[in-house]
Structures are given as structure tokens and as C-alpha cells.
Short mmCIF file of C-alpha atoms and ligand atoms in Angstrom, two decimals:
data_model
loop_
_atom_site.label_atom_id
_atom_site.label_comp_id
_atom_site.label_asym_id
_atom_site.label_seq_id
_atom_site.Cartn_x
_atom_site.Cartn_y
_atom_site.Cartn_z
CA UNK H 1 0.00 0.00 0.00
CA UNK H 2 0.74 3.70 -0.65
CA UNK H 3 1.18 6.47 1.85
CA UNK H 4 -2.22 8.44 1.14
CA UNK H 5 -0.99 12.11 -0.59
CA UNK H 6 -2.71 14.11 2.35
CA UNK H 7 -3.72 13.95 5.91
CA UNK H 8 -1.28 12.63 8.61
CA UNK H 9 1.07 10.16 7.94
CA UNK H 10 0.47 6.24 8.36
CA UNK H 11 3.19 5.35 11.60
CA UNK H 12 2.75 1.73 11.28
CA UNK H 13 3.59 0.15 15.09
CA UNK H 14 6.41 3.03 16.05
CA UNK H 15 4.63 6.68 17.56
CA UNK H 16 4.70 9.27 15.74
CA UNK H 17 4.66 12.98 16.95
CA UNK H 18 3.99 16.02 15.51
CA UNK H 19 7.03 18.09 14.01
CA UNK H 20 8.42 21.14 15.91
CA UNK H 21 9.06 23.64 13.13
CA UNK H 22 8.95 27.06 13.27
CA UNK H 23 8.42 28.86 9.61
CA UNK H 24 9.87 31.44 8.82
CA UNK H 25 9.10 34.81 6.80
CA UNK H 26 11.30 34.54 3.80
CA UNK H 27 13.25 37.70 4.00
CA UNK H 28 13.93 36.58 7.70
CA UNK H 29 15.18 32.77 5.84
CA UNK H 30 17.31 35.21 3.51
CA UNK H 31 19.09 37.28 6.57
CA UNK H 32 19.66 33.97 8.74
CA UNK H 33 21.34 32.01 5.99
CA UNK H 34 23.35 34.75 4.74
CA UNK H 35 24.52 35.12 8.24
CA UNK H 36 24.72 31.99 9.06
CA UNK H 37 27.06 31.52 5.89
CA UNK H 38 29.28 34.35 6.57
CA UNK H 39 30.26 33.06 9.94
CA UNK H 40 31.20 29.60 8.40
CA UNK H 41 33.14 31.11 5.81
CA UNK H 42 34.82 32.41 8.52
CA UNK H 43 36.34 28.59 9.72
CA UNK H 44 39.75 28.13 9.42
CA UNK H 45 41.24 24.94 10.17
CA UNK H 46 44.73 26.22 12.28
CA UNK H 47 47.13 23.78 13.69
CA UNK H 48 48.74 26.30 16.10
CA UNK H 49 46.43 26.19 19.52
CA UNK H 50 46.94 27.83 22.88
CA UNK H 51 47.18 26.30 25.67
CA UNK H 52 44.43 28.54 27.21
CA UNK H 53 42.12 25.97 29.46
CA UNK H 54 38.50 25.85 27.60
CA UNK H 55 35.78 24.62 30.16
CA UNK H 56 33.98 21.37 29.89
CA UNK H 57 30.67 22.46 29.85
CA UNK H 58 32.02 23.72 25.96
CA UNK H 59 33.21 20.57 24.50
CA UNK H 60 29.89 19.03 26.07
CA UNK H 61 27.94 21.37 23.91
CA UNK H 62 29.89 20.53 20.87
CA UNK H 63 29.62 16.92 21.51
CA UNK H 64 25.50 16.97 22.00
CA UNK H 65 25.04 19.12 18.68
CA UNK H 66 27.30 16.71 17.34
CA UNK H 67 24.63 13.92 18.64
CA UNK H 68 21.53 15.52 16.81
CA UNK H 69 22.90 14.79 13.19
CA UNK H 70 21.08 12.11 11.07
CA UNK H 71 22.23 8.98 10.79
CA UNK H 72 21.18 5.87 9.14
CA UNK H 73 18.46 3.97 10.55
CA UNK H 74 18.63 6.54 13.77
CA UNK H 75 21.65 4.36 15.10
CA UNK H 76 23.89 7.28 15.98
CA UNK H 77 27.01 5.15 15.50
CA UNK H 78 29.45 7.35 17.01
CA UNK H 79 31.63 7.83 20.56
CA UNK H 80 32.93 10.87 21.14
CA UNK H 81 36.23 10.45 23.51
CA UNK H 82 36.97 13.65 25.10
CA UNK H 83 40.49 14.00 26.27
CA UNK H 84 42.09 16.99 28.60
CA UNK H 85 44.38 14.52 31.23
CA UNK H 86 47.54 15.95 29.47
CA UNK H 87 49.21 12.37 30.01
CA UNK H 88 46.86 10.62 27.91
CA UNK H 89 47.41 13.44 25.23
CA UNK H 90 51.34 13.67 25.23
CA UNK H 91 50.30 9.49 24.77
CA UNK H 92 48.44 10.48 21.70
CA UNK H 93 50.81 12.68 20.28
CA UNK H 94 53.86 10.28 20.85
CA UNK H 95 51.72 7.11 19.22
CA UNK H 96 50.30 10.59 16.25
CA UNK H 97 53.81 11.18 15.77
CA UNK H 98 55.42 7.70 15.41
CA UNK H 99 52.86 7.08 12.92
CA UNK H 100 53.15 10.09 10.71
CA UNK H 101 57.05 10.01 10.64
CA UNK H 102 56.74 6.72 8.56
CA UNK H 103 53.87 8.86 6.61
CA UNK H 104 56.23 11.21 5.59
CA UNK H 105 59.45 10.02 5.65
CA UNK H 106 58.04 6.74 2.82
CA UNK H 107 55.07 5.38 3.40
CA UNK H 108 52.88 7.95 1.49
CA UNK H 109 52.92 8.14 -1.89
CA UNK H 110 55.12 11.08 -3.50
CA UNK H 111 51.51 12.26 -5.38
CA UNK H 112 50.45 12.73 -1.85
CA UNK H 113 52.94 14.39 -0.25
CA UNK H 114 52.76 16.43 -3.01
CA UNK H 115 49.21 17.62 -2.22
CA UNK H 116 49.88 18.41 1.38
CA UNK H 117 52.54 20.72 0.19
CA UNK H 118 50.68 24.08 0.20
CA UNK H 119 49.23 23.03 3.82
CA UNK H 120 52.33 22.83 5.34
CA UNK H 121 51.45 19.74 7.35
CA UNK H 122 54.59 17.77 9.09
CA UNK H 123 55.23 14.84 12.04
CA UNK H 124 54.95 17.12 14.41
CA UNK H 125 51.41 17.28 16.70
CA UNK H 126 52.11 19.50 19.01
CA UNK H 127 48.58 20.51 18.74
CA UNK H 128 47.85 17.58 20.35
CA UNK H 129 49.31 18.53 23.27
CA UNK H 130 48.63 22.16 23.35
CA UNK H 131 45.20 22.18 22.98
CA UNK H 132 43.28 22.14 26.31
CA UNK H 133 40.84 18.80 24.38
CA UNK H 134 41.49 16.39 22.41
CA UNK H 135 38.19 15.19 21.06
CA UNK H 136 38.68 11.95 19.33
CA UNK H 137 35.42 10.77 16.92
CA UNK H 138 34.90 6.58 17.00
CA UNK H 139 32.79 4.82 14.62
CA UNK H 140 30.84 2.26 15.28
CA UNK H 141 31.24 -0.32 11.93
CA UNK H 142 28.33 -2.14 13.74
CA UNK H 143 26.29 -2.26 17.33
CA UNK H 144 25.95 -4.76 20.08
CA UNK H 145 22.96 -6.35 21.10
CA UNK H 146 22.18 -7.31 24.93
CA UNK H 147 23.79 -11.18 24.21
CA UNK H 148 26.31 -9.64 22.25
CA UNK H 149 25.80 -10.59 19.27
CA UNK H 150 26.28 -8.29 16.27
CA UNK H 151 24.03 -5.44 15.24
CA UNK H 152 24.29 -4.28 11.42
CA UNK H 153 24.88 -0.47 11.66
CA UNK H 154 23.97 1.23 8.11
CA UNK H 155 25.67 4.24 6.43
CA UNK H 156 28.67 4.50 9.30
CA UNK H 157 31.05 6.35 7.26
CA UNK H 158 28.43 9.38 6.22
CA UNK H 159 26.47 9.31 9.55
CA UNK H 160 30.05 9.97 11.79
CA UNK H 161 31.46 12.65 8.47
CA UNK H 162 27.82 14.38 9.23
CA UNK H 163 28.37 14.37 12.29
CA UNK H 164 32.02 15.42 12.80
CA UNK H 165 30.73 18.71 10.50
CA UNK H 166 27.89 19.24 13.50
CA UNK H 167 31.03 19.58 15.81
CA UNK H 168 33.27 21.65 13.51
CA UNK H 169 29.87 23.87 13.19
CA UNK H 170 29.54 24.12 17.05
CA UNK H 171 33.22 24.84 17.76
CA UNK H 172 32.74 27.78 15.28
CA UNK H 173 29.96 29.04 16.55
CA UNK H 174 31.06 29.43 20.15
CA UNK H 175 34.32 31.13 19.02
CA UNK H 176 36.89 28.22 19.35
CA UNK H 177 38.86 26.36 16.66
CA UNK H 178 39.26 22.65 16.02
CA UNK H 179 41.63 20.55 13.33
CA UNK H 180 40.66 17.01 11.66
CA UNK H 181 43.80 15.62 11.99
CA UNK H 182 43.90 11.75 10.39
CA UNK H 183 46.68 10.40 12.20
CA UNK H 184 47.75 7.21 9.61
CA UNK H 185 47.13 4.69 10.79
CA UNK H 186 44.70 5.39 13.94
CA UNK H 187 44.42 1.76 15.58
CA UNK H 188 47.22 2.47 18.07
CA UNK H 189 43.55 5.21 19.39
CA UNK H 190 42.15 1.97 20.08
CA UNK H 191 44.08 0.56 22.65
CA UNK H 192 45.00 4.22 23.88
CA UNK H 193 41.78 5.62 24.75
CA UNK H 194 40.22 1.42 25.58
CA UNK H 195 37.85 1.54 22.72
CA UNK H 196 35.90 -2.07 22.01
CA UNK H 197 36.44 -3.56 18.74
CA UNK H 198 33.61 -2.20 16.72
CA UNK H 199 34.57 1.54 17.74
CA UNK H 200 36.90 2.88 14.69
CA UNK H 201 38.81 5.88 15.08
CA UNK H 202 38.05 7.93 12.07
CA UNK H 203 39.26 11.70 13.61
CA UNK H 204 41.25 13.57 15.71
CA UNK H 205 39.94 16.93 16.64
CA UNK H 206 42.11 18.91 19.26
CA UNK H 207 40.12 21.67 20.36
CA UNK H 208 40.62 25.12 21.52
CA UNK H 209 41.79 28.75 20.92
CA UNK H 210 44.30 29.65 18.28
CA UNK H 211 47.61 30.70 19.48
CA UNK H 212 48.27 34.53 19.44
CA UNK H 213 50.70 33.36 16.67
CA UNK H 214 48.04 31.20 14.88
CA UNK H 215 48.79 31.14 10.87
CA UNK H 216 46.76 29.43 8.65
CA UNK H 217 47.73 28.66 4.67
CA UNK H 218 46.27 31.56 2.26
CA UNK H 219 44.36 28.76 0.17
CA UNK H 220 41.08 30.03 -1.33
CA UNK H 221 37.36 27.82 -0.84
CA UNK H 222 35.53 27.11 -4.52
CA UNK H 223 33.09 29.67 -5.57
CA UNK H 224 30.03 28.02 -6.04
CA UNK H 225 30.21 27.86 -9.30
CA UNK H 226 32.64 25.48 -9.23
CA UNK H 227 31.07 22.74 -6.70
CA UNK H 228 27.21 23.32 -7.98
CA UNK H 229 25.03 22.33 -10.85
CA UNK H 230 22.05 23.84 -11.48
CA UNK H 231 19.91 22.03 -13.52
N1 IYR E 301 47.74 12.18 8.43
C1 IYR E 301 48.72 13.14 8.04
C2 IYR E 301 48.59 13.57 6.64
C3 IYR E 301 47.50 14.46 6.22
C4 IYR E 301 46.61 14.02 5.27
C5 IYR E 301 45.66 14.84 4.77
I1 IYR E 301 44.47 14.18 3.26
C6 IYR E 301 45.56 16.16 5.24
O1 IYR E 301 44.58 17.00 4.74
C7 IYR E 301 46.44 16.61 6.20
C8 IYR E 301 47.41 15.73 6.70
C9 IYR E 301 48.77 14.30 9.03
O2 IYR E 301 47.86 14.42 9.85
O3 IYR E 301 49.70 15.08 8.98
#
């Protein structure tokens, strides 16, 4: 059977509520996402942080707008580890920094190297030790049901990249700046921060202010032009 093309919505067994929405006059639409665009043209991914303590109650907020992206099927299939104890992140940076001197010193491809070039990325994380938080995203490839046993998780990889943009949003928005740094390979995350088995690391995201020094590359975004089709 069809859905009917008016009236409420069948729910089958699962409730249903109404839909909080608030509409919006359209010149008021126009002003809030020209605003809301300005400000994240304004995100710059920095790797120089302070060391300037950033409360709790911050990376909380960051972490529960993180939680309200989609995700396939509604199984939220991420753990956010927050880190501040600054021996777990010197840890991190010494297993980061291992990793990536193989990366750069021959294990990446010269076509790669090449393209990190103009970012001026290195071995050396001392973001990761700078920055008051360490926020390190886990997916979960699938979940675990009561006699643990495994429970297919669907669309990991977008549901956790949605997500992790939630939390770059939020850090932006409350005036802090954050890095997704990919250490290569991440397992060594794993047995770091105790994650179980299904639990991937898929990003490091130190989190904090920029240090009074704070450079970023001068690299241009695509003008929409160039990433749209209009059709
Ligand atoms: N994991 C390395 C290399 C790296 C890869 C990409 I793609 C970047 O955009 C930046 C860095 C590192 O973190 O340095």
C-alpha cells in the first residue's frame, strides 16, 4: 500500500509525533542564511592552539550538537572520547607522531605528499598537546545487542562525516577552533583511549583557541560555481 498524498502520515507500530518547526518569513530565511554563511566562511582549520584551558561544559555542547545529526536507521554510530588529562594526550601525540614520521618520511605516496605541500602539514602534533581537548570521533562499523551478538549499523562512514561537520559547526559558533587531523594509521587510538572492537577511530579533533601566533595557509574555498550544478 501507498502512503495516502494528504492527511497525517500512516506510523505503522512506532509513535509518531507532531514536528516542531517554526516557519519562517522569507526575508527573515534570507538574513539567517546569509549570516549563518558568513560566519562559516569564517572557519579556518589552524594547527597552532593555545594552551588557554577551555571549560567542559564547551566541549559538552559541541559533543550533544554533534549527537543531533542524522544517521542511518537513527543508530547514531558514534563515541565521542573527550580527552584533557595531558598524560593521555602527550600518549596520543607520541603514538600521532610515530605514525606520521613513517607517513612522511616513505610510506605515502610522493603524489600525496605532493598535495599536502601548500598546507604545510609535518610529524609534528604539538597541537595535540597544546590544545586544552582532544576530542577523538569513534565509529561504530556495527552495534551490540544485549547477548552480544552483532548489530548491522547502516551508512557508518556518512552518519560519523555528518556528524564530525555538526562539531566543527559548534566549535565555530562558540568562538573556538578545532583541526581534523587523520593520524595514519589510527588503531594504536584503540588501545589508547580502551575503545571495544567495533569503535573505529576515524578523527582527531584537538580543540581550543588559536595561538596569538596562529597562521593558517592563504588557500582560497571554490566559488560556487565550481562545486554546484544547477539544472
Ligand atoms: N595524516 C597526516 C597527513 C594528512 C593528510 C591529509 I588528506 C591532510 O589533509 C592533512 C594531513 C597528518 O595528519 O599530517
Amino acid at each position: 500500500m501507498t502512503e495516502p498524498t494528504s492527511g497525517p502520515p500512516r506510523t505503522g507500530k512506532h509513535p509518531f509525533v507532531p514536528l516542531a518547526f517554526e516557519r519562517r518569513p522569507p526575508a527573515e530565511s534570507l538574513q539567517r542564511a546569509r549570516d549563518f554563511y558568513r560566519e562559516m566562511d569564517r572557519r579556518r582549520t589552524t594547527r597552532h592552539f593555545s594552551t588557554e584551558p577551555v571549560p567542559r561544559e564547551l566541549i559538552e555542547l559541541a559533543i550533544r550538537t554533534a549527537g543531533t545529526a542524522p544517521s542511518g536507521a537513527h543508530q547514531q554510530p558514534w563515541t565521542f572520547v573527550a580527552v584533557s588529562d595531558p598524560a593521555l594526550k602527550a600518549e596520543i601525540r607520541r603514538a600521532a607522531e610515530e605514525e606520521e614520521k613513517a607517513f612522511y618520511s616513505g610510506r605515502a605516496p610522493e603524489d600525496w605528499i605532493a598535495a599536502l605541500a601548500p598546507l604545510g602539514t609535518d610529524e609534528h602534533k604539538p597541537h595535540l598537546t597544546d590544545a586544552p581537548w582532544v576530542v577523538v570521533l569513534f565509529r561504530q562499523s556495527h552495534g551490540l545487542e544485549a547477548d552480544g551478538s552483532k548489530r548491522t549499523f547502516y551508512y557508518t562512514q556518512e552518519s560519523c562525516g555528518i556528524a564530525a561537520g555538526f562539531f566543527i559547526a559548534a566549535v565555530h559558533q562558540m568562538g573556538l577552533v578545532t583541526l581534523t587531523h587523520t593520524p595514519n594509521p589510527m588503531a594504536f587510538l584503540s588501545e589508547l583511549l580502551e575503545r571495544p572492537p567495533n569503535e573505529k577511530a576515524m578523527l582527531v579533533m584537538p580543540v581550543g583557541y588559536p595561538a596569538p601566533h596562529a597562521r593558517v595557509p592563504d588557500i582560497a574555498r571554490k566559488p560556487l560555481g565550481a562545486i554546484s550544478v544547477w539544472r
